[in-house]
Every structure is written in C-alpha cells, then in structure tokens.
PDB file of C-alpha atoms in Angstrom:
ATOM      1  CA  MET A 407     -68.862  20.499   5.816  1.00  0.00           C
ATOM      2  CA  LEU A 408     -68.949  19.209   2.262  1.00  0.00           C
ATOM      3  CA  THR A 409     -71.766  16.791   3.144  1.00  0.00           C
ATOM      4  CA  SER A 410     -73.776  19.648   4.656  1.00  0.00           C
ATOM      5  CA  THR A 411     -73.171  21.833   1.630  1.00  0.00           C
ATOM      6  CA  LEU A 412     -74.197  19.156  -0.858  1.00  0.00           C
ATOM      7  CA  CYS A 413     -77.312  18.355   1.196  1.00  0.00           C
ATOM      8  CA  THR A 414     -78.190  22.052   1.275  1.00  0.00           C
ATOM      9  CA  LEU A 415     -77.877  22.317  -2.501  1.00  0.00           C
ATOM     10  CA  ALA A 416     -79.957  19.152  -2.969  1.00  0.00           C
ATOM     11  CA  THR A 417     -82.770  20.184  -0.602  1.00  0.00           C
ATOM     12  CA  PRO A 418     -85.093  21.892  -3.153  1.00  0.00           C
ATOM     13  CA  VAL A 419     -84.739  19.032  -5.637  1.00  0.00           C
ATOM     14  CA  ILE A 420     -85.259  16.324  -3.009  1.00  0.00           C
ATOM     15  CA  ALA A 421     -88.181  18.201  -1.432  1.00  0.00           C
ATOM     16  CA  ARG A 422     -89.967  18.285  -4.788  1.00  0.00           C
ATOM     17  CA  ALA A 423     -89.021  14.807  -6.010  1.00  0.00           C
ATOM     18  CA  GLY A 424     -88.887  12.814  -2.790  1.00  0.00           C
ATOM     19  CA  GLY A 425     -91.493  14.570  -0.688  1.00  0.00           C
ATOM     20  CA  ALA A 426     -91.445  14.387   3.089  1.00  0.00           C
ATOM     21  CA  ILE A 427     -89.695  11.007   3.217  1.00  0.00           C
ATOM     22  CA  GLY A 428     -86.923  12.083   0.857  1.00  0.00           C
ATOM     23  CA  LEU A 429     -86.454  15.330   2.753  1.00  0.00           C
ATOM     24  CA  THR A 430     -86.328  13.495   6.088  1.00  0.00           C
ATOM     25  CA  ILE A 431     -83.636  11.152   4.765  1.00  0.00           C
ATOM     26  CA  LEU A 432     -81.678  14.097   3.367  1.00  0.00           C
ATOM     27  CA  ARG A 433     -81.899  15.972   6.693  1.00  0.00           C
ATOM     28  CA  PHE A 434     -80.709  12.817   8.475  1.00  0.00           C
ATOM     29  CA  ILE A 435     -77.670  12.645   6.180  1.00  0.00           C
ATOM     30  CA  LEU A 436     -77.065  16.361   6.754  1.00  0.00           C
ATOM     31  CA  GLY A 437     -77.160  15.724  10.513  1.00  0.00           C
ATOM     32  CA  LEU A 438     -74.611  12.934  10.166  1.00  0.00           C
ATOM     33  CA  GLY A 439     -72.355  15.323   8.280  1.00  0.00           C
ATOM     34  CA  GLN A 440     -72.716  18.060  10.875  1.00  0.00           C
ATOM     35  CA  GLY A 441     -72.492  15.717  13.860  1.00  0.00           C
ATOM     36  CA  SER A 442     -68.730  15.489  13.599  1.00  0.00           C
ATOM     37  CA  LEU A 443     -68.229  19.219  13.047  1.00  0.00           C
ATOM     38  CA  TYR A 444     -67.960  20.434  16.653  1.00  0.00           C
ATOM     39  CA  PRO A 445     -65.792  17.550  17.899  1.00  0.00           C
ATOM     40  CA  SER A 446     -63.530  18.072  14.879  1.00  0.00           C
ATOM     41  CA  LEU A 447     -63.202  21.768  15.676  1.00  0.00           C
ATOM     42  CA  ASN A 448     -62.139  20.896  19.221  1.00  0.00           C
ATOM     43  CA  VAL A 449     -59.457  18.542  17.894  1.00  0.00           C
ATOM     44  CA  LEU A 450     -58.300  21.197  15.436  1.00  0.00           C
ATOM     45  CA  MET A 451     -58.028  23.787  18.217  1.00  0.00           C
ATOM     46  CA  ALA A 452     -56.115  21.312  20.396  1.00  0.00           C
ATOM     47  CA  HIS A 453     -53.547  20.937  17.614  1.00  0.00           C
ATOM     48  CA  TRP A 454     -53.301  24.623  16.766  1.00  0.00           C
ATOM     49  CA  ALA A 455     -54.018  26.709  19.866  1.00  0.00           C
ATOM     50  CA  PRO A 456     -51.701  26.912  22.851  1.00  0.00           C
ATOM     51  CA  PRO A 457     -53.620  26.240  26.104  1.00  0.00           C
ATOM     52  CA  ALA A 458     -53.500  29.923  27.116  1.00  0.00           C
ATOM     53  CA  GLU A 459     -55.225  30.889  23.837  1.00  0.00           C
ATOM     54  CA  ARG A 460     -57.780  28.049  23.552  1.00  0.00           C
ATOM     55  CA  GLY A 461     -60.523  29.793  25.494  1.00  0.00           C
ATOM     56  CA  ARG A 462     -60.395  32.850  23.270  1.00  0.00           C
ATOM     57  CA  MET A 463     -60.138  30.784  20.099  1.00  0.00           C
ATOM     58  CA  GLY A 464     -62.999  28.509  21.187  1.00  0.00           C
ATOM     59  CA  ALA A 465     -65.189  31.500  22.008  1.00  0.00           C
ATOM     60  CA  LEU A 466     -64.467  32.998  18.594  1.00  0.00           C
ATOM     61  CA  VAL A 467     -65.097  29.751  16.720  1.00  0.00           C
ATOM     62  CA  PHE A 468     -68.300  28.766  18.518  1.00  0.00           C
ATOM     63  CA  ALA A 469     -69.691  32.307  18.695  1.00  0.00           C
ATOM     64  CA  GLY A 470     -69.245  32.416  14.934  1.00  0.00           C
ATOM     65  CA  ALA A 471     -71.807  29.627  14.614  1.00  0.00           C
ATOM     66  CA  MET A 472     -74.392  31.612  16.572  1.00  0.00           C
ATOM     67  CA  ILE A 473     -73.611  34.828  14.698  1.00  0.00           C
ATOM     68  CA  GLY A 474     -73.994  32.849  11.483  1.00  0.00           C
ATOM     69  CA  ASN A 475     -77.465  31.734  12.608  1.00  0.00           C
ATOM     70  CA  VAL A 476     -78.515  35.327  13.259  1.00  0.00           C
ATOM     71  CA  ILE A 477     -77.192  36.576   9.915  1.00  0.00           C
ATOM     72  CA  SER A 478     -78.603  33.642   7.960  1.00  0.00           C
ATOM     73  CA  MET A 479     -82.066  34.062   9.495  1.00  0.00           C
ATOM     74  CA  ALA A 480     -82.195  37.720   8.462  1.00  0.00           C
ATOM     75  CA  LEU A 481     -80.749  36.980   5.030  1.00  0.00           C
ATOM     76  CA  SER A 482     -83.136  34.042   4.528  1.00  0.00           C
ATOM     77  CA  GLY A 483     -86.162  36.299   4.908  1.00  0.00           C
ATOM     78  CA  TYR A 484     -84.752  38.656   2.300  1.00  0.00           C
ATOM     79  CA  LEU A 485     -83.923  35.805  -0.099  1.00  0.00           C
ATOM     80  CA  ILE A 486     -87.352  34.200   0.273  1.00  0.00           C
ATOM     81  CA  TYR A 487     -89.095  37.530  -0.249  1.00  0.00           C
ATOM     82  CA  HIS A 488     -87.164  38.266  -3.455  1.00  0.00           C
ATOM     83  CA  GLY A 489     -86.429  34.829  -4.909  1.00  0.00           C
ATOM     84  CA  GLY A 490     -88.589  32.170  -3.297  1.00  0.00           C
ATOM     85  CA  TRP A 491     -87.777  29.517  -0.741  1.00  0.00           C
ATOM     86  CA  THR A 492     -85.386  27.579  -3.001  1.00  0.00           C
ATOM     87  CA  THR A 493     -83.099  30.605  -3.291  1.00  0.00           C
ATOM     88  CA  VAL A 494     -82.081  30.216   0.351  1.00  0.00           C
ATOM     89  CA  PHE A 495     -80.746  26.720  -0.251  1.00  0.00           C
ATOM     90  CA  TYR A 496     -78.939  27.596  -3.471  1.00  0.00           C
ATOM     91  CA  VAL A 497     -77.294  30.758  -2.077  1.00  0.00           C
ATOM     92  CA  PHE A 498     -76.160  29.073   1.147  1.00  0.00           C
ATOM     93  CA  GLY A 499     -75.100  25.977  -0.790  1.00  0.00           C
ATOM     94  CA  ILE A 500     -72.894  28.053  -3.089  1.00  0.00           C
ATOM     95  CA  LEU A 501     -71.472  29.943  -0.099  1.00  0.00           C
ATOM     96  CA  GLY A 502     -70.799  26.558   1.506  1.00  0.00           C
ATOM     97  CA  LEU A 503     -68.900  25.373  -1.568  1.00  0.00           C
ATOM     98  CA  CYS A 504     -66.771  28.528  -1.431  1.00  0.00           C
ATOM     99  CA  TRP A 505     -66.134  27.903   2.281  1.00  0.00           C
ATOM    100  CA  VAL A 506     -65.143  24.267   1.643  1.00  0.00           C
ATOM    101  CA  ALA A 507     -62.746  25.308  -1.134  1.00  0.00           C
ATOM    102  CA  MET A 508     -61.092  27.961   1.050  1.00  0.00           C
ATOM    103  CA  TRP A 509     -60.909  25.543   3.992  1.00  0.00           C
ATOM    104  CA  HIS A 510     -59.286  22.890   1.780  1.00  0.00           C
ATOM    105  CA  PHE A 511     -56.502  25.215   0.664  1.00  0.00           C
ATOM    106  CA  LEU A 512     -55.974  27.291   3.821  1.00  0.00           C
ATOM    107  CA  ILE A 513     -56.490  24.892   6.748  1.00  0.00           C
ATOM    108  CA  SER A 514     -54.663  21.727   7.725  1.00  0.00           C
ATOM    109  CA  SER A 515     -55.319  19.321  10.564  1.00  0.00           C
ATOM    110  CA  ASP A 516     -51.798  19.536  11.862  1.00  0.00           C
ATOM    111  CA  PRO A 517     -49.586  22.651  11.979  1.00  0.00           C
ATOM    112  CA  SER A 518     -46.602  20.688  10.639  1.00  0.00           C
ATOM    113  CA  GLN A 519     -48.554  20.008   7.419  1.00  0.00           C
ATOM    114  CA  HIS A 520     -49.615  23.611   6.810  1.00  0.00           C
ATOM    115  CA  PRO A 521     -47.940  25.032   3.685  1.00  0.00           C
ATOM    116  CA  PHE A 522     -47.763  28.656   4.891  1.00  0.00           C
ATOM    117  CA  ILE A 523     -46.638  28.333   8.517  1.00  0.00           C
ATOM    118  CA  SER A 524     -43.230  29.689   9.489  1.00  0.00           C
ATOM    119  CA  LYS A 525     -40.724  27.494  11.315  1.00  0.00           C
ATOM    120  CA  LYS A 526     -40.790  29.876  14.271  1.00  0.00           C
ATOM    121  CA  GLU A 527     -44.583  29.703  14.578  1.00  0.00           C
ATOM    122  CA  LEU A 528     -44.569  25.917  14.158  1.00  0.00           C
ATOM    123  CA  GLN A 529     -41.990  25.546  16.927  1.00  0.00           C
ATOM    124  CA  TYR A 530     -44.033  27.845  19.216  1.00  0.00           C
ATOM    125  CA  ILE A 531     -47.228  25.848  18.622  1.00  0.00           C
ATOM    126  CA  LYS A 532     -45.486  22.497  19.143  1.00  0.00           C
ATOM    127  CA  GLU A 533     -43.913  23.604  22.409  1.00  0.00           C
ATOM    128  CA  ALA A 534     -47.054  25.309  23.725  1.00  0.00           C
ATOM    129  CA  THR A 535     -49.444  22.462  22.869  1.00  0.00           C
ATOM    130  CA  GLY A 536     -47.147  19.696  24.037  1.00  0.00           C
ATOM    131  CA  ALA A 537     -46.990  18.212  20.554  1.00  0.00           C
ATOM    132  CA  THR A 538     -43.340  17.387  21.170  1.00  0.00           C
ATOM    133  CA  LYS A 539     -44.352  14.859  23.879  1.00  0.00           C
ATOM    134  CA  SER A 540     -44.575  11.277  22.807  1.00  0.00           C
ATOM    135  CA  LYS A 541     -47.848   9.408  23.179  1.00  0.00           C
ATOM    136  CA  ASP A 542     -46.151   7.082  25.707  1.00  0.00           C
ATOM    137  CA  GLU A 543     -45.885   9.925  28.232  1.00  0.00           C
ATOM    138  CA  LEU A 544     -49.644  10.554  28.286  1.00  0.00           C
ATOM    139  CA  PRO A 545     -51.717   8.835  30.992  1.00  0.00           C
ATOM    140  CA  PRO A 546     -54.579   6.542  29.967  1.00  0.00           C
ATOM    141  CA  THR A 547     -58.001   8.130  29.483  1.00  0.00           C
ATOM    142  CA  PRO A 548     -60.097   7.722  32.668  1.00  0.00           C
ATOM    143  CA  TRP A 549     -63.292   6.624  30.910  1.00  0.00           C
ATOM    144  CA  ARG A 550     -65.062   5.459  34.078  1.00  0.00           C
ATOM    145  CA  ASP A 551     -64.496   8.830  35.754  1.00  0.00           C
ATOM    146  CA  ILE A 552     -65.658  10.649  32.642  1.00  0.00           C
ATOM    147  CA  LEU A 553     -68.837   8.611  32.177  1.00  0.00           C
ATOM    148  CA  THR A 554     -69.806   8.827  35.866  1.00  0.00           C
ATOM    149  CA  SER A 555     -69.076  12.545  36.178  1.00  0.00           C
ATOM    150  CA  VAL A 556     -72.131  14.417  37.488  1.00  0.00           C
ATOM    151  CA  PRO A 557     -70.925  17.779  36.061  1.00  0.00           C
ATOM    152  CA  LEU A 558     -70.470  16.168  32.635  1.00  0.00           C
ATOM    153  CA  TRP A 559     -74.025  14.804  32.664  1.00  0.00           C
ATOM    154  CA  GLY A 560     -75.239  18.209  33.836  1.00  0.00           C
ATOM    155  CA  LEU A 561     -73.544  19.782  30.810  1.00  0.00           C
ATOM    156  CA  ILE A 562     -75.026  17.182  28.474  1.00  0.00           C
ATOM    157  CA  ILE A 563     -78.544  17.775  29.817  1.00  0.00           C
ATOM    158  CA  ALA A 564     -78.058  21.557  29.667  1.00  0.00           C
ATOM    159  CA  GLN A 565     -76.850  21.316  26.057  1.00  0.00           C
ATOM    160  CA  ILE A 566     -79.846  19.206  25.058  1.00  0.00           C
ATOM    161  CA  GLY A 567     -82.175  21.744  26.685  1.00  0.00           C
ATOM    162  CA  HIS A 568     -80.372  24.628  25.004  1.00  0.00           C
ATOM    163  CA  ASP A 569     -80.496  23.009  21.583  1.00  0.00           C
ATOM    164  CA  TRP A 570     -84.160  22.061  21.988  1.00  0.00           C
ATOM    165  CA  GLY A 571     -85.062  25.669  22.789  1.00  0.00           C
ATOM    166  CA  LEU A 572     -82.785  27.149  20.125  1.00  0.00           C
ATOM    167  CA  PHE A 573     -84.013  24.985  17.296  1.00  0.00           C
ATOM    168  CA  THR A 574     -87.638  25.340  18.377  1.00  0.00           C
ATOM    169  CA  ILE A 575     -87.236  29.109  18.129  1.00  0.00           C
ATOM    170  CA  ILE A 576     -85.358  28.895  14.836  1.00  0.00           C
ATOM    171  CA  THR A 577     -88.011  26.718  13.219  1.00  0.00           C
ATOM    172  CA  ASP A 578     -91.202  28.013  14.842  1.00  0.00           C
ATOM    173  CA  LEU A 579     -90.585  31.744  15.337  1.00  0.00           C
ATOM    174  CA  PRO A 580     -90.991  32.620  11.635  1.00  0.00           C
ATOM    175  CA  LYS A 581     -94.290  30.669  11.508  1.00  0.00           C
ATOM    176  CA  TYR A 582     -95.464  32.403  14.668  1.00  0.00           C
ATOM    177  CA  MET A 583     -94.516  35.837  13.354  1.00  0.00           C
ATOM    178  CA  LYS A 584     -96.341  35.169  10.100  1.00  0.00           C
ATOM    179  CA  ASN A 585     -99.513  34.145  11.937  1.00  0.00           C
ATOM    180  CA  VAL A 586     -99.385  37.005  14.454  1.00  0.00           C
ATOM    181  CA  LYS A 587     -98.502  39.720  11.974  1.00  0.00           C
ATOM    182  CA  THR A 588    -100.919  40.002   9.097  1.00  0.00           C
ATOM    183  CA  LYS A 589     -98.378  41.998   7.136  1.00  0.00           C
ATOM    184  CA  PHE A 590     -95.229  39.994   7.823  1.00  0.00           C
ATOM    185  CA  ASN A 591     -92.848  41.461   5.293  1.00  0.00           C
ATOM    186  CA  GLU A 592     -89.217  42.259   4.761  1.00  0.00           C
ATOM    187  CA  GLU A 593     -89.230  45.056   7.370  1.00  0.00           C
ATOM    188  CA  ALA A 594     -90.664  42.787  10.060  1.00  0.00           C
ATOM    189  CA  GLN A 595     -87.989  40.195   9.280  1.00  0.00           C
ATOM    190  CA  LYS A 596     -85.254  42.793   9.813  1.00  0.00           C
ATOM    191  CA  LEU A 597     -86.528  43.399  13.340  1.00  0.00           C
TER     192      LEU A 597
END
C-alpha cells in the first residue's frame, strides 16, 4: 500500500518530468506494489477470520475496493473541476498516507501480535482458525491438482475478462462522456 501511495503522490511530477516513458515505469512499479495486495488480504483473513465468518469478511473487504472505485471516480471529477488533474493524485496520495499510518498502528499480520486483542478473543480466533495445529499435521499442497483444475482456469479467465472490462470502462468512460456531452461538467459527473 505504501508503494501505491508513494507512486500516486509522484505521478504529477513524473508525468511532467519523465513524460510517457517515466509515467509508464511509475505505473509498472505501482502495479508491482498492488499485485500483492489481494493475496495478502486473503492471508490476513485466513489468520484473523474463523471459517464461518470468512465469506462475510471477504465480501466486506473486496466490496470495499469496488465501492472505493465508485466514490473515487465521482470525487475525481469534482477535484479535477475545482483544482486540476494533479489535485486528484495529491488528495488520494495524502489519504493513502493516512491509511498506511492507521494500518501500521491498528493492524497486525497475526492475532497473537496485535497489541489491543483480548486473551479471550485471541483464544477464540486460534481455535476457530486452527492456528493451534502444528504445520506437521497439514497435508502437502496438491499443486498438480490445483494447476490442472478446470474450474480454477475458468475463474482465472473470468477474472481477466472482468478486469479488462472494468478497467476499460474506468479509463475510457470519462473520455467517452466528454466527447458525447458537449457540456460535460460537475453535474454530469455526479450522474
């Protein structure tokens, strides 16, 4: 998250100083920083959420990303209208720094390392997640079965298609709206 935040803050400067090549490199670095985000969230939920609560927690966590996209798109139009395109990157970069600071002090990878967790809650999480089992009791990972799983490849292909469509809409819809609407203003962005 810190990498993404720093890249966001650096975007206006790099776009002006480094041009398209500099911006492409910066976006690549940003992608590397974000690439580990979703797998890390899954590991975090596996450590913190009992199996009966993982579905609800996962839905909340991953829906938050989509809700964030909706809110940021609407807010971006407002920020661009009132402060220029660089304002978007500075505002979201500062919000990202606040998020990273809160995350650093309030979240830990393992419940046993969290400074504010009660002993009762820690015991409940350990028992419910199976954290009390030793690693020797776990069976080996069936990599061949995983990599040859037709449903898994179906999910991968579906995710690629989803992301392609989502990011095409995110990047091209504002350009389309501006070209279609001669008076594309703050009110049109709210719609």
